[in-house]
Coordinates of C-alpha atoms in Angstrom, one line a residue:
X294 CA 0.1 0.0 0.3
X295 CA 1.2 3.7 -1.1
X296 CA 1.0 5.3 2.5
X297 CA 2.2 8.3 0.6
X298 CA -1.3 8.8 -1.8
X299 CA -3.5 7.2 1.2
X300 CA -2.4 10.4 3.4
X301 CA -2.7 12.6 0.4
X302 CA -6.3 11.5 -0.7
X303 CA -7.1 10.9 3.3
X304 CA -6.7 15.1 3.5
X305 CA -8.2 16.1 0.3
X306 CA -11.2 14.3 1.0
X307 CA -11.2 15.7 4.7
X308 CA -10.6 19.3 3.9
X309 CA -13.7 18.8 1.2
X310 CA -15.9 17.2 4.1
X311 CA -14.9 20.2 6.7
X312 CA -16.0 22.8 3.7
X313 CA -19.3 21.0 3.5
X314 CA -19.8 20.4 6.8
X315 CA -19.1 24.2 7.6
X316 CA -22.6 25.1 5.6
X317 CA -24.4 21.7 6.8
X318 CA -24.7 19.6 8.7
X319 CA -21.9 16.5 8.7
X320 CA -18.5 18.5 9.8
X321 CA -18.7 16.3 13.5
X322 CA -19.2 13.1 11.9
X323 CA -16.7 13.1 9.0
X324 CA -13.6 15.0 11.1
X325 CA -14.8 11.5 13.9
X326 CA -14.6 9.3 10.6
X327 CA -12.0 10.9 9.3
X328 CA -9.3 10.8 12.3
X329 CA -10.9 6.7 12.9
X330 CA -9.4 6.5 9.2
X331 CA -6.0 7.9 9.8
X332 CA -5.6 6.2 13.6
X333 CA -6.0 3.1 11.1
X334 CA -3.6 4.2 8.9
X335 CA -1.2 4.8 11.6
X336 CA -1.1 1.7 13.6
X337 CA -1.0 -0.2 10.5
X338 CA 1.8 0.8 9.0
X339 CA 3.0 1.8 12.6
X340 CA 1.8 0.2 15.1
X341 CA 0.8 -3.6 13.9
X342 CA 4.4 -5.3 12.7
X343 CA 6.1 -8.7 12.0
X344 CA 8.6 -9.2 15.4
X345 CA 12.2 -9.3 14.8
X346 CA 13.6 -12.7 15.0
X347 CA 17.5 -12.7 16.0
X348 CA 18.8 -16.0 15.4
X349 CA 22.8 -17.8 13.9
X350 CA 21.6 -20.9 13.4
X351 CA 19.5 -22.0 10.7
X352 CA 17.8 -24.9 11.8
X353 CA 17.0 -23.3 14.5
X354 CA 15.3 -20.1 12.5
X355 CA 13.3 -22.7 10.6
X356 CA 12.2 -24.9 13.8
X357 CA 10.3 -22.1 14.8
X358 CA 9.5 -21.2 11.3
X359 CA 7.5 -24.4 11.6
X360 CA 6.4 -25.0 15.2
X361 CA 6.1 -21.5 16.4
X362 CA 5.3 -19.8 13.7
X363 CA 3.5 -16.7 15.8
X364 CA 6.9 -15.0 16.2
X365 CA 6.5 -15.0 12.6
X366 CA 3.2 -13.1 12.4
X367 CA 2.2 -9.7 12.8
X368 CA 1.6 -8.8 16.4
X369 CA -1.4 -6.2 17.0
X370 CA -1.3 -4.9 20.2
X371 CA -4.6 -3.9 21.8
X372 CA -5.8 -0.8 19.2
X373 CA -6.0 2.0 22.5
X374 CA -3.6 1.0 24.7
X375 CA 0.2 -0.3 22.7
X376 CA 2.3 2.0 24.3
X377 CA 5.1 -0.1 26.4
X378 CA 3.9 2.0 30.5
X379 CA 0.5 1.5 29.3
X380 CA 0.3 -2.1 28.8
X381 CA 2.7 -2.8 31.7
X382 CA -0.1 -1.0 33.9
X383 CA -3.2 -2.2 32.6
X384 CA -2.1 -5.9 32.0
X385 CA -2.7 -7.2 36.4
X386 CA -6.2 -5.2 36.3
X387 CA -7.2 -5.7 32.2
X388 CA -6.4 -10.0 31.9
X389 CA -8.9 -12.5 33.6
X390 CA -7.4 -14.7 36.5
X391 CA -7.6 -18.1 35.9
X392 CA -8.5 -20.6 38.4
X393 CA -5.2 -22.8 39.4
X394 CA -5.2 -25.5 42.6
X395 CA -1.4 -25.3 43.1
X396 CA 0.3 -27.8 45.9
X397 CA 2.5 -27.1 48.0
X398 CA 6.1 -28.3 48.5
X399 CA 8.9 -26.3 51.1
X400 CA 12.3 -26.9 50.6
X401 CA 15.2 -26.4 53.5
X402 CA 18.4 -25.4 52.1
X403 CA 22.2 -25.8 53.8
X404 CA 21.9 -22.1 54.8
X405 CA 18.4 -22.1 57.0
X406 CA 16.6 -20.7 53.9
X407 CA 13.9 -22.0 51.8
X408 CA 12.3 -22.8 48.5
X409 CA 8.5 -22.3 47.7
X410 CA 7.8 -24.0 44.8
X411 CA 3.8 -24.0 44.1
X412 CA 3.2 -27.3 41.9
X413 CA 0.3 -27.6 39.6
X414 CA 0.1 -31.8 39.4
X415 CA -2.3 -31.8 36.3
X416 CA -3.1 -35.8 37.1
X417 CA -6.5 -35.4 34.8
X418 CA -4.3 -34.8 31.7
X419 CA -5.6 -36.9 28.8
X420 CA -2.3 -36.8 26.9
X421 CA 0.3 -38.0 30.3
X422 CA -2.0 -39.8 32.7
X423 CA 1.2 -41.2 34.0
X424 CA 2.7 -38.7 36.1
X425 CA 6.2 -40.1 35.7
X426 CA 6.8 -39.6 32.2
X427 CA 4.9 -36.0 31.5
X428 CA 6.5 -32.9 30.5
X429 CA 7.3 -30.5 33.8
X430 CA 7.4 -26.7 33.2
X431 CA 9.2 -24.6 35.4
X432 CA 7.8 -21.1 35.8
X433 CA 10.1 -18.6 38.0
X434 CA 8.3 -14.9 38.1
X435 CA 10.5 -12.1 38.0
X436 CA 11.0 -9.1 41.0
X437 CA 8.2 -9.4 43.8
X438 CA 6.1 -11.9 41.0
X439 CA 4.7 -14.6 42.7
X440 CA 2.7 -18.1 41.6
X441 CA -0.3 -15.9 42.3
X442 CA 0.6 -13.6 39.1
X443 CA -2.0 -13.5 36.2
X444 CA 0.6 -14.3 33.5
X445 CA 2.2 -16.7 35.6
X446 CA -1.7 -18.2 36.1
X447 CA -2.3 -18.1 32.4
X448 CA 1.1 -19.7 31.1
X449 CA 0.0 -22.5 33.9
X450 CA -3.4 -22.9 31.7
X451 CA -1.9 -23.0 28.6
X452 CA 0.6 -25.6 30.1
X453 CA -2.7 -27.7 31.0
X454 CA -4.4 -27.7 28.0
X455 CA -0.9 -29.3 26.6
X456 CA -1.1 -31.8 29.0
X457 CA 1.4 -30.3 31.3
X458 CA 2.2 -28.8 34.2
X459 CA 11.9 -19.5 30.9
X460 CA 14.1 -20.0 33.3
X461 CA 16.9 -17.9 34.7
X462 CA 19.5 -16.7 32.3
X463 CA 22.0 -16.3 34.7
X464 CA 21.7 -20.2 35.6
X465 CA 21.9 -20.9 32.5
X466 CA 25.0 -19.0 31.5
X467 CA 26.8 -20.8 34.5
X468 CA 25.5 -24.4 33.9
X469 CA 26.2 -24.3 29.7
X470 CA 25.2 -27.9 28.8
X471 CA 25.2 -29.1 32.3
X472 CA 22.2 -28.5 33.0
X473 CA 18.3 -30.9 33.2
X474 CA 16.7 -28.9 31.5
X475 CA 15.7 -29.8 28.4
X476 CA 15.3 -25.4 26.7
X477 CA 13.4 -22.5 28.4
X478 CA 11.5 -19.1 27.2
X479 CA 12.8 -16.2 28.9
X480 CA 9.7 -13.1 28.7
X481 CA 11.1 -9.5 29.0
X482 CA 14.2 -9.7 30.5
X483 CA 16.5 -7.4 32.2
X484 CA 19.6 -7.9 30.0
X485 CA 21.3 -4.8 31.4
X486 CA 20.8 -4.1 35.5
X487 CA 22.9 -0.9 34.9
X488 CA 20.9 0.4 32.1
X489 CA 17.7 -1.1 33.3
X490 CA 18.0 0.7 36.5
X491 CA 19.1 3.7 35.0
X492 CA 15.6 3.8 32.6
X493 CA 14.0 3.2 35.2
X494 CA 15.5 6.3 37.6
X495 CA 14.1 9.0 34.6
X496 CA 11.2 11.1 36.4
X497 CA 8.2 9.4 34.8
X498 CA 9.1 5.7 34.8
X499 CA 9.8 6.4 38.4
X500 CA 6.3 7.4 39.4
X501 CA 4.7 4.6 37.8
X502 CA 7.7 1.8 38.4
X503 CA 10.6 2.5 40.5
X504 CA 9.3 4.3 43.7
X505 CA 6.1 1.1 44.0
X506 CA 8.2 -2.1 43.1
X507 CA 10.9 -0.4 46.0
X508 CA 8.2 -0.7 48.1
X509 CA 7.2 -4.1 47.7
X510 CA 10.9 -5.0 48.3
X511 CA 10.4 -3.6 51.6
X512 CA 7.2 -4.9 52.6
X513 CA 8.5 -8.3 51.4
X514 CA 11.1 -8.1 54.3
X515 CA 10.4 -6.1 56.8
X516 CA 8.4 -9.1 58.6
X517 CA 11.4 -10.1 59.2
X518 CA 12.7 -6.8 60.5
X519 CA 13.5 -7.8 64.0
X520 CA 15.7 -11.0 63.1
X521 CA 17.6 -8.4 60.1
X522 CA 18.5 -6.2 61.9
X523 CA 21.3 -8.0 63.4
X524 CA 23.4 -7.7 59.8
X525 CA 21.5 -4.9 58.2
X526 CA 20.9 -1.1 58.7
X527 CA 17.1 -1.1 58.4
X528 CA 16.5 1.9 59.0
X529 CA 18.6 2.8 56.2
X530 CA 16.6 -0.2 53.9
X531 CA 13.0 1.3 54.5
X532 CA 13.9 5.1 53.7
X533 CA 15.4 4.0 50.0
X534 CA 13.2 5.2 47.1
X535 CA 14.7 3.3 44.5
X536 CA 15.5 0.0 44.0
X537 CA 19.2 1.1 43.3
X538 CA 19.4 2.8 46.9
X539 CA 17.2 -0.6 48.2
X540 CA 20.4 -2.8 46.7
X541 CA 23.2 -0.1 47.5
X542 CA 21.7 -1.1 52.0
X543 CA 20.3 -4.5 51.2
X544 CA 20.1 -6.7 47.7
X545 CA 24.5 -6.2 47.3
X546 CA 25.0 -7.0 51.4
X547 CA 22.8 -10.3 51.9
X548 CA 24.9 -11.5 49.0
X549 CA 28.5 -10.5 49.6
X550 CA 29.1 -8.3 47.1
X551 CA 31.6 -5.8 47.7
X552 CA 29.3 -3.0 45.7
X553 CA 25.7 -2.5 44.0
X554 CA 28.4 -2.2 40.9
X555 CA 29.5 -5.7 41.4
X556 CA 26.2 -6.8 41.9
X557 CA 24.7 -5.7 39.0
X558 CA 28.0 -6.0 36.9
X559 CA 27.3 -10.4 38.4
X560 CA 23.1 -10.2 38.2
X561 CA 23.3 -9.0 34.3
X562 CA 22.4 -11.5 32.3
X563 CA 23.9 -10.4 29.0
X564 CA 27.2 -11.2 30.0
X565 CA 26.7 -14.5 30.5
X566 CA 24.7 -15.0 26.9
X567 CA 27.7 -16.3 25.2
X568 CA 27.9 -19.5 27.1
X569 CA 23.8 -20.7 27.1
X570 CA 23.9 -24.5 26.2
X571 CA 20.4 -25.4 25.5
X572 CA 18.0 -23.7 23.3
X573 CA 16.5 -20.7 24.7
X574 CA 13.6 -18.2 23.3
X575 CA 13.9 -14.6 24.5
X576 CA 11.4 -12.2 24.3
X577 CA 11.5 -9.0 24.4
X578 CA 10.0 -5.6 23.9
X579 CA 11.7 -2.4 22.6
X580 CA 9.1 -0.2 23.6
X581 CA 10.3 -1.9 27.6
X582 CA 11.3 0.2 30.0
X583 CA 12.8 -2.6 32.6
X584 CA 14.6 -3.4 28.7
X585 CA 16.0 -0.4 27.1
X586 CA 16.2 -1.2 23.6
X587 CA 19.8 -0.5 23.2
X588 CA 20.5 -2.7 26.2
X589 CA 18.8 -6.1 24.4
X590 CA 22.6 -7.8 23.7
X591 CA 21.5 -9.3 19.8
X592 CA 24.6 -9.2 18.6
X593 CA 26.0 -11.2 21.5
X594 CA 23.0 -13.7 20.6
X595 CA 24.1 -13.9 16.7
X596 CA 27.2 -16.0 18.8
X597 CA 25.4 -18.7 20.2
X598 CA 23.7 -21.2 18.0
X599 CA 21.2 -21.9 21.5
X600 CA 19.9 -18.5 21.4
X601 CA 16.9 -16.9 19.6
X602 CA 15.9 -13.5 20.0
X603 CA 11.9 -12.2 18.9
X604 CA 11.8 -8.4 19.5
X605 CA 8.2 -6.3 19.3
X606 CA 8.1 -3.2 18.9
X607 CA 5.2 -2.8 21.3
X608 CA 4.2 -4.9 24.2
X609 CA 6.0 -2.9 27.4
X610 CA 7.3 -5.2 30.3
X611 CA 5.7 -8.4 30.0
X612 CA 2.6 -6.7 29.0
X613 CA 2.4 -7.8 25.1
X614 CA -1.4 -7.8 24.8
X615 CA -4.2 -7.8 22.4
X616 CA -7.5 -7.7 21.1
X617 CA -10.2 -5.2 21.0
X618 CA -10.5 -6.5 25.0
X619 CA -7.4 -8.5 26.2
X620 CA -9.0 -10.7 28.7
X621 CA -7.7 -13.8 28.2
X622 CA -4.8 -15.2 26.0
X623 CA -1.7 -12.6 24.8
X624 CA 1.2 -12.4 22.6
X625 CA 3.3 -13.7 25.1
X626 CA 1.1 -16.3 26.1
X627 CA 1.1 -17.8 22.8
X628 CA 4.3 -17.8 22.3
X629 CA 4.8 -19.9 25.4
X630 CA 2.4 -22.3 24.2
X631 CA 3.6 -23.1 21.0
X632 CA 7.2 -23.1 21.9
X633 CA 6.7 -25.3 24.8
X634 CA 4.4 -27.9 22.9
X635 CA 7.9 -27.5 20.2
X636 CA 10.0 -28.4 22.7
X637 CA 8.2 -31.3 23.9
X638 CA 7.0 -32.8 20.8
X639 CA 9.5 -32.0 18.5
X640 CA 12.4 -31.2 20.2
X641 CA 14.7 -34.0 18.9
X642 CA 14.9 -31.6 15.7
X643 CA 17.4 -28.7 17.9
X644 CA 18.9 -30.3 20.8
X645 CA 21.0 -32.3 18.7
X646 CA 22.0 -28.6 17.0

């Protein structure tokens, strides 16, 4: 379609309608229709786009194109809320929360801590009635997230329909091929922590996200304040107004780093991307304020045949809303479902690459 011709024709149409409208009775309707057409043209030309698929391995690319075709299809974000920050803010309130019954398991660690696992056993699976052979999907929520997050619940629902039950990039980068995991899907990764923190400290982003997440982190440790006061200056921790300040006073100290820069250096997945030894699909939106587009390690990803990046023009952070009223499945959910199914049912075509 020649958008310049369309724009010129639209301008001439509006001019003629406005002239007639001033002397007649149709100016209001004409303006509304004209604006609607202009907005639709802008949306189709500038917003709805095919994602960029970055992968050095032709075999991996062909695998995705055949068994996970959603990564090559045009992504049509919700027409009335396609901007990244809006998608990020609205998803928790708009999307439905599927009913999921978990079985909790607590694992005590050698250092006295504990790991809480919420299992969805899917014992009613028709495809895999034998639990010993049923594929397992491990879902790890992001910062301050839990198994009750709407995007986690939707992934559980997608796995249930397939008959089954994203994984930490830093873990995969350290273990290489020495991992029991078959493959991984990573959504909205913060590739470079330094760049992510800098983006979140911009005034609007601090107001919308940074301060809220900081208070969530403080809330998560406040219940243990009496014990933590023996190790940390909790007054300073609770006065933090940014994630950087919280990490400086608490997180980096807790994990034994000499400085917050040392912590952020070690926590940035982009520095371990070359060492990943299993197939990994990473979905990011270039308008995600948690992971700025310029910090996405495109060139590094091209150096590892196990890595494929899918970059959309819109979607925000764990947003990827689509449809007029995005209550249910999102673009991210569809990528998750197709990739997981492809790995378990056709994985032999990429595991030997």
